[in-house]
Coordinates of C-alpha atoms and ligand atoms in Angstrom, one line a residue:
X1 CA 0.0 0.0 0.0
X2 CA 1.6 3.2 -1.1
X3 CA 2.3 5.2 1.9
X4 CA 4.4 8.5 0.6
X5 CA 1.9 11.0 -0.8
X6 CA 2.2 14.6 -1.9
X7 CA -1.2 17.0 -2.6
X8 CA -1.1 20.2 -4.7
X9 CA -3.5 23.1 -3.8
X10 CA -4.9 23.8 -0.7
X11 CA -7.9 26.0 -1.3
X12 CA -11.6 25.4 0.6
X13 CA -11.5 21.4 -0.6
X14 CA -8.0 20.5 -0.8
X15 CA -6.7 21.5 2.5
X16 CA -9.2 19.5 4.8
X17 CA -8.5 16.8 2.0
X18 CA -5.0 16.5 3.1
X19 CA -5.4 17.4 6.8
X20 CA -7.3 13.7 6.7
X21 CA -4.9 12.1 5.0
X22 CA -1.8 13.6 7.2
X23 CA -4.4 12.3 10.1
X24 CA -4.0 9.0 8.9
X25 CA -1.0 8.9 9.3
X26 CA 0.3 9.2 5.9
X27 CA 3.8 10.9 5.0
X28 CA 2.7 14.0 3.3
X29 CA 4.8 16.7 0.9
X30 CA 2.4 19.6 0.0
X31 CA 3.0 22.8 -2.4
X32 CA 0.1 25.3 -2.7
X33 CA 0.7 28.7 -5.0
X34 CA 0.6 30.7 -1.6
X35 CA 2.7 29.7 1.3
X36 CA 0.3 30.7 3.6
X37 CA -1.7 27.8 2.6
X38 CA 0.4 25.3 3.8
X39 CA 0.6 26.4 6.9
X40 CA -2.1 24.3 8.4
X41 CA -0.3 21.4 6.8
X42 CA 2.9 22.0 7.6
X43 CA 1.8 22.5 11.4
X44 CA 0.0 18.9 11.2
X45 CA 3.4 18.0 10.5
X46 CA 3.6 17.5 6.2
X47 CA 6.8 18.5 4.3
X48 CA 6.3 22.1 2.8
X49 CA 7.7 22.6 -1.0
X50 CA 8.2 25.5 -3.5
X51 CA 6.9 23.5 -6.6
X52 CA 4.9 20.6 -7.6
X53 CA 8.0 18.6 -9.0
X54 CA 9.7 18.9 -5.7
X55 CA 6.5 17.7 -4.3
X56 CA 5.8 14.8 -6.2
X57 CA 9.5 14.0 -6.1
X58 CA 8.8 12.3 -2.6
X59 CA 5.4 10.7 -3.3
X60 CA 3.9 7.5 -5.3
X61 CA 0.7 9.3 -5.3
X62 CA 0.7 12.9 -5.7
X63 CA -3.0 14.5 -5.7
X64 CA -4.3 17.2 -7.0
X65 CA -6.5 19.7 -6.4
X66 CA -7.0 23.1 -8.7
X67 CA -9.5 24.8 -9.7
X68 CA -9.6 24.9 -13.7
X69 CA -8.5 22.5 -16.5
X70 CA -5.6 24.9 -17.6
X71 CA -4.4 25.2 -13.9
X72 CA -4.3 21.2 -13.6
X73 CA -2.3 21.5 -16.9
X74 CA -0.2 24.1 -15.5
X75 CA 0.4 22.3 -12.2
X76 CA 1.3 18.7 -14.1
X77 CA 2.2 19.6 -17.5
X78 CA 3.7 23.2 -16.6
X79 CA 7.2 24.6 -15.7
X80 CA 8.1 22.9 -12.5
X81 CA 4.8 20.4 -12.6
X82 CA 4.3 17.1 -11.4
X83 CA 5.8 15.7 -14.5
X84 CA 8.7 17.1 -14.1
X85 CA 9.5 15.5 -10.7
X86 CA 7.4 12.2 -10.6
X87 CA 9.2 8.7 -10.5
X88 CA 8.1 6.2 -12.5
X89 CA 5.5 3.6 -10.9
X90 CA 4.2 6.9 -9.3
X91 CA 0.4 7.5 -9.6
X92 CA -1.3 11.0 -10.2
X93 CA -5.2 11.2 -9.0
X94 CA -6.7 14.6 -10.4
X95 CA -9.7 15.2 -7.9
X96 CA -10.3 18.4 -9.5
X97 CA -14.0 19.1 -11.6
X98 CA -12.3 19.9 -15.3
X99 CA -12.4 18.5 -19.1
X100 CA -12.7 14.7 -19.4
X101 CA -10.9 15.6 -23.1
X102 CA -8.2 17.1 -21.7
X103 CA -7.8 14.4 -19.1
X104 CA -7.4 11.7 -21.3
X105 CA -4.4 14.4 -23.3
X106 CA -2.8 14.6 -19.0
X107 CA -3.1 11.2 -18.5
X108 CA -1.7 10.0 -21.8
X109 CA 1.5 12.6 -21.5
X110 CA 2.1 11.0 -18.1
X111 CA 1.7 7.4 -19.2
X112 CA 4.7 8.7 -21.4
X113 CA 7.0 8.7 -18.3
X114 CA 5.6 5.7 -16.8
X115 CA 3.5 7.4 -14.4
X116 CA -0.5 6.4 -14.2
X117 CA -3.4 9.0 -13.8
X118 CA -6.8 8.7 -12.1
X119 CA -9.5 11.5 -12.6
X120 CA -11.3 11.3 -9.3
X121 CA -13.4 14.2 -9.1
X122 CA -16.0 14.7 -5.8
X123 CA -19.3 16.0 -4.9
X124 CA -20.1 16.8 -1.2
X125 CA -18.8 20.0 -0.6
X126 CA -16.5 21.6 2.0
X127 CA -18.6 19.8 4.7
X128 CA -17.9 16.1 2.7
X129 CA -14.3 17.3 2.7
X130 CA -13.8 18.2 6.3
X131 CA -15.9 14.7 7.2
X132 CA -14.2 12.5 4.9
X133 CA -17.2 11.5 3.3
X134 CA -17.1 12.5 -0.3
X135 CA -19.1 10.8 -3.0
X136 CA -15.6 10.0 -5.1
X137 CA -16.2 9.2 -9.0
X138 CA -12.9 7.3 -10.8
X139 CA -11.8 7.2 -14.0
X140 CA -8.8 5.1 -15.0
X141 CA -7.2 1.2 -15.1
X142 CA -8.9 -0.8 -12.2
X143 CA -5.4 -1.9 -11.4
X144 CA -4.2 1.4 -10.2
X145 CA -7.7 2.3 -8.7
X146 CA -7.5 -0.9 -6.7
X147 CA -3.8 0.2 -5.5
X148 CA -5.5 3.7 -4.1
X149 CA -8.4 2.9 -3.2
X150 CA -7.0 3.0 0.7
X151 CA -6.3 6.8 -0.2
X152 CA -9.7 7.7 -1.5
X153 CA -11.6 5.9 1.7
X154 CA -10.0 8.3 4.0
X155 CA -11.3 11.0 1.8
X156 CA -15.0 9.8 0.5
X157 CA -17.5 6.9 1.4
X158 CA -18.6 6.8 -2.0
X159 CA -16.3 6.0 -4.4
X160 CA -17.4 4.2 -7.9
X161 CA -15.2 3.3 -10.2
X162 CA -16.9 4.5 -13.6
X163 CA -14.7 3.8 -16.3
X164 CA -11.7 4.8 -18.2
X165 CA -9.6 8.0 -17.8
X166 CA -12.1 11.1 -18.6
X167 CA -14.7 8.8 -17.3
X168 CA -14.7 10.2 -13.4
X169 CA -15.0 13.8 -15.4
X170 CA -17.8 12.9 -17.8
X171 CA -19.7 11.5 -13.9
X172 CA -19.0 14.8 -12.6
X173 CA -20.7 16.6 -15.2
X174 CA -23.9 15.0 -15.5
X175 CA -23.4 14.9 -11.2
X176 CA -23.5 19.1 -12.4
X177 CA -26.1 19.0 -14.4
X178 CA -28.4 17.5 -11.5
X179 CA -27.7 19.5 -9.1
X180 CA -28.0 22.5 -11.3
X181 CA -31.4 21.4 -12.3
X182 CA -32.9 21.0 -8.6
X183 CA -31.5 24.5 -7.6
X184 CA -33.1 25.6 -10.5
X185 CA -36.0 23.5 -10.2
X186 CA -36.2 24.7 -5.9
X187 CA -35.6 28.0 -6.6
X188 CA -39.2 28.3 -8.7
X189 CA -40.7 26.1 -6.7
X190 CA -40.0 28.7 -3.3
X191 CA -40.8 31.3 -5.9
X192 CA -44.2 30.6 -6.6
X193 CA -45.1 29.8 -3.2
X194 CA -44.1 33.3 -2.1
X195 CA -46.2 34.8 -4.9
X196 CA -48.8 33.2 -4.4
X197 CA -48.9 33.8 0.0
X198 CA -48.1 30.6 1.0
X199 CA -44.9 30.4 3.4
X200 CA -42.1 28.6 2.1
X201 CA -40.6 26.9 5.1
X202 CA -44.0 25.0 4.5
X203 CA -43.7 24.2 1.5
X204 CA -40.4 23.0 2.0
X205 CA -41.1 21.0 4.9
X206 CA -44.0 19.0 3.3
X207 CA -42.2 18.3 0.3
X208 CA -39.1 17.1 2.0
X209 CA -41.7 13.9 2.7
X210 CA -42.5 13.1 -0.4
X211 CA -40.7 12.6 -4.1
X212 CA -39.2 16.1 -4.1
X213 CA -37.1 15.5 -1.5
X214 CA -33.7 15.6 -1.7
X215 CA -30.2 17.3 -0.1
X216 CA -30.6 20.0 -2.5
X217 CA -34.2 21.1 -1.6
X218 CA -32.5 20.6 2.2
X219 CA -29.6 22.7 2.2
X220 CA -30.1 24.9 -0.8
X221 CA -33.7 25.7 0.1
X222 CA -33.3 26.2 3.3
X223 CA -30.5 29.2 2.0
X224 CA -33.5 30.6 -0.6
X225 CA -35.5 31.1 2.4
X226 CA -33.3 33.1 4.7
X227 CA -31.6 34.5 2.0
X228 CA -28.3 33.2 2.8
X229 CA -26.4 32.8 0.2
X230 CA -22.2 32.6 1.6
X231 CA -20.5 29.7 0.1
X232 CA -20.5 26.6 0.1
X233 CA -19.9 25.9 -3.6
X234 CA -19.2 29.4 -5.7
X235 CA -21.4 30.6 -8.3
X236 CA -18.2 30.9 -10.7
X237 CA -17.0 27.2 -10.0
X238 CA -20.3 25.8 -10.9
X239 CA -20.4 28.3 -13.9
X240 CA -16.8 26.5 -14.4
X241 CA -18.5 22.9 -14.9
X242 CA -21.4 24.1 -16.8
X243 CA -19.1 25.5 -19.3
X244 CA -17.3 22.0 -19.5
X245 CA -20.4 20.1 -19.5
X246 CA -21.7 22.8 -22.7
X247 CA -17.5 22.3 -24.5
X248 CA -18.6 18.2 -24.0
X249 CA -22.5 18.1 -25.4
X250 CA -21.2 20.3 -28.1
X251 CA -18.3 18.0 -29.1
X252 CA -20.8 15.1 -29.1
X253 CA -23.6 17.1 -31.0
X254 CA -26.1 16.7 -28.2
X255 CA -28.7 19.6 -27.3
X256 CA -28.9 19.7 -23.9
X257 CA -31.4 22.7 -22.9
X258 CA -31.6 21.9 -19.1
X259 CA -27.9 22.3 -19.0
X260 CA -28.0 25.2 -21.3
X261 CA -30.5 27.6 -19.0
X262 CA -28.4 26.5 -15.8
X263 CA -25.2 27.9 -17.7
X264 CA -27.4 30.6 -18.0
X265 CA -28.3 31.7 -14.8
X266 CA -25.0 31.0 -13.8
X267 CA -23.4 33.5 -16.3
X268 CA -26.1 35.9 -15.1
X269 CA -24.8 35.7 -11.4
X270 CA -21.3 36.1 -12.2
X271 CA -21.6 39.0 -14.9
X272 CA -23.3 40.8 -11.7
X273 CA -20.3 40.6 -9.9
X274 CA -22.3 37.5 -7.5
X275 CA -19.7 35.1 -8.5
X276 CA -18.2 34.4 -5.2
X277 CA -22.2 33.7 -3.8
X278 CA -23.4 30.0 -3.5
X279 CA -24.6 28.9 -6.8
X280 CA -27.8 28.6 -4.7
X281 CA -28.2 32.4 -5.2
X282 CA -30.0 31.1 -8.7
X283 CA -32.5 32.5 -6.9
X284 CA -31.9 35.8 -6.9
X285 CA -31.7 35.9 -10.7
X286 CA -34.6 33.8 -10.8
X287 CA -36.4 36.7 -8.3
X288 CA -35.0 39.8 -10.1
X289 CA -36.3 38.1 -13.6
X290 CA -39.8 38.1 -12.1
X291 CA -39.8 42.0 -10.9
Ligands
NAP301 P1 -10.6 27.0 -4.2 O1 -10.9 27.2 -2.8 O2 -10.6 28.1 -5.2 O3 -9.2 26.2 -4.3 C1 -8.4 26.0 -5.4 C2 -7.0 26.0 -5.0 O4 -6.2 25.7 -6.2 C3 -6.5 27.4 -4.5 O5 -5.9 27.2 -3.3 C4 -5.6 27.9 -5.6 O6 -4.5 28.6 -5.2 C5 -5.1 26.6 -6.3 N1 -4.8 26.8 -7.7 C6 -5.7 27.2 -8.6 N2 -5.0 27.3 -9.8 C7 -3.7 27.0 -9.5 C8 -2.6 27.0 -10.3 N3 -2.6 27.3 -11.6 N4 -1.4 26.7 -9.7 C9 -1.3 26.4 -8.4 N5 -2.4 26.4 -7.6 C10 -3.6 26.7 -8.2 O7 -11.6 25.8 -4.9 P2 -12.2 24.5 -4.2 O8 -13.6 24.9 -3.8 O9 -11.2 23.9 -3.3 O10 -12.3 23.6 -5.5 C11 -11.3 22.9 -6.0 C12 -11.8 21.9 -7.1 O11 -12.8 21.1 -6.5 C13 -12.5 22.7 -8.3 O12 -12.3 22.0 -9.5 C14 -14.0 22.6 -7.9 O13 -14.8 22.7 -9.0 C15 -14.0 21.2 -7.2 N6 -15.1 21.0 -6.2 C16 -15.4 22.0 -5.3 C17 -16.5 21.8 -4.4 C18 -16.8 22.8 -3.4 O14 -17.9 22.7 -2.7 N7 -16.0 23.8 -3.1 C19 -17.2 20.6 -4.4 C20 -16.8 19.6 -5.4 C21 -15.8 19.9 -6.3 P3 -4.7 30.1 -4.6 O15 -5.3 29.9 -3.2 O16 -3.4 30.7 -4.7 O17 -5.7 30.8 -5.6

């Protein structure tokens, strides 16, 4: 069982990620863009370092976890990246939400060297990441999935292995395109009831009983109602996988016109400068459409 593991980027999902697995017991090597970051890593006692090639020097699996699909290019393909550094018989697990095209392109420019990818992308939020409970979607050969697997239960509870390399990604999108729907789908629903007298809380409450239900009317509606809109998952991230899940339908010439108006509401909220909001602030598009 591999036991040496580095993790690149520290932001509101990666840090608790790698506080779990420095809990375990695991020897860690971290590098985040910001030294500051590492901080709470380096104080749980990882190795701090000033690149991800240093980083992944020390590790056979070095995770990752950016934001975009050109910053996981940057951070393994890039100037001092992973692939500069990693050994071969090392494994790279991309947990970030990016392009199942250009995954397959990382993966197959790592294979080059010897060194096996995994896209493991998560749903579950800040709060999954902090409990270790993620719902963990793989892509890659069952061989090195079966040879991390120890890794990803300290992180999720769970974690399907869907397929090929781009296969965890392609998960992850339709995972977006769910949850963007039911915001969407919530945030009329607490609409209507408003305009038409009836008390949300309510309507929420009754319907959390019956086929509606689900985390999203839960959590998300439960924000609609009081207006609370801090993150949680940002407005601009979600606009992120929208836009990956619109690059995919259009390279497989599918119309996809839930997806579509999500992206849309999205790209409303940013433009107005709400970007940094919980995409659960839909809403307040939705409610400013309706003045
Ligand atoms: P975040 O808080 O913005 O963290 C991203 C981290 O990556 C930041 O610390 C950032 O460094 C670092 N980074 C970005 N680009 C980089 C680059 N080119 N080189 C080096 N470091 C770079 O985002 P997050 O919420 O943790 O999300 C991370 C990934 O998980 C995203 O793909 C997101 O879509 C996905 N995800 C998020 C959630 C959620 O609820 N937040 C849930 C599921 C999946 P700086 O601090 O220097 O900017």
């Amino acid at each position: 069982m591999p036991d040496r593991i580095a993790f690149i980027g520290l932001g509101i999902m990666g840090r608790p990620m790698a506080l779990n697995l420095r809990r375990a017991g695991y020897d860690l090597a971290v590098y985040a863009r910001r030294p500051e970051s590492m901080e709470p890593l380096a104080a749980a006692g990882a190795m701090t370092w000033r690149s991800p090639a240093q980083a992944a020097a020390q590790a056979e699996v070095i995770f990752t976890m950016v934001a975009d699909t050109p910053d996981v290019e940057q951070v393994i393909l890039g100037p001092g990246g992973v692939l500069e550094g990693a050994a071969p018989g090392a494994v790279v697990v991309d947990m970030s939400t990016i392009s199942a095209a250009a995954t397959r392109v990382i993966a197959g420019r790592l294979e080059g060297q010897g060194v096996a990818m995994l896209d493991a992308p998560v749903s579950g939020g800040e709060s999954g990441a902090i409990a270790g409970t993620l719902s963990i979607m793989v892509g890659g050969a069952v061989p090195v999935f079966d040879r991390v697997r120890p890794l990803l239960e300290v992180l999720g509870r769970n974690i399907v292995h869907v397929g090929t390399n781009g296969a965890g990604q392609v998960c992850k999108s339709c995972n977006q395109i769910v949850v963007g729907a039911t915001i969407a789908g919530v945030a009329e629903a607490i609409l209507l009831a408003r305009a038409a007298g009836v008390d949300p809380a309510r309507v929420r409450e009754a319907l959390l009983g019956g086929f509606a239900a689900s985390r999203i009317l839960e959590v998300h509606g439960q924000r609609m109602i009081d207006g609370n809109f801090a993150p949680g998952f940002k407005a601009r991230l979600h606009q992120k996988d929208m836009r990956i899940v619109g690059e995919a339908a259009a390279q497989l010439g599918l119309g996809l016109p839930t997806a579509a108006s999500i992206a849309q509401y999205l790209d409303a909220l940013v433009d107005q400068g709400l970007g940094e909001l919980d995409s659960a602030a839909i809403y307040k598009v939705l409610e400013s459409m309706n003045h």
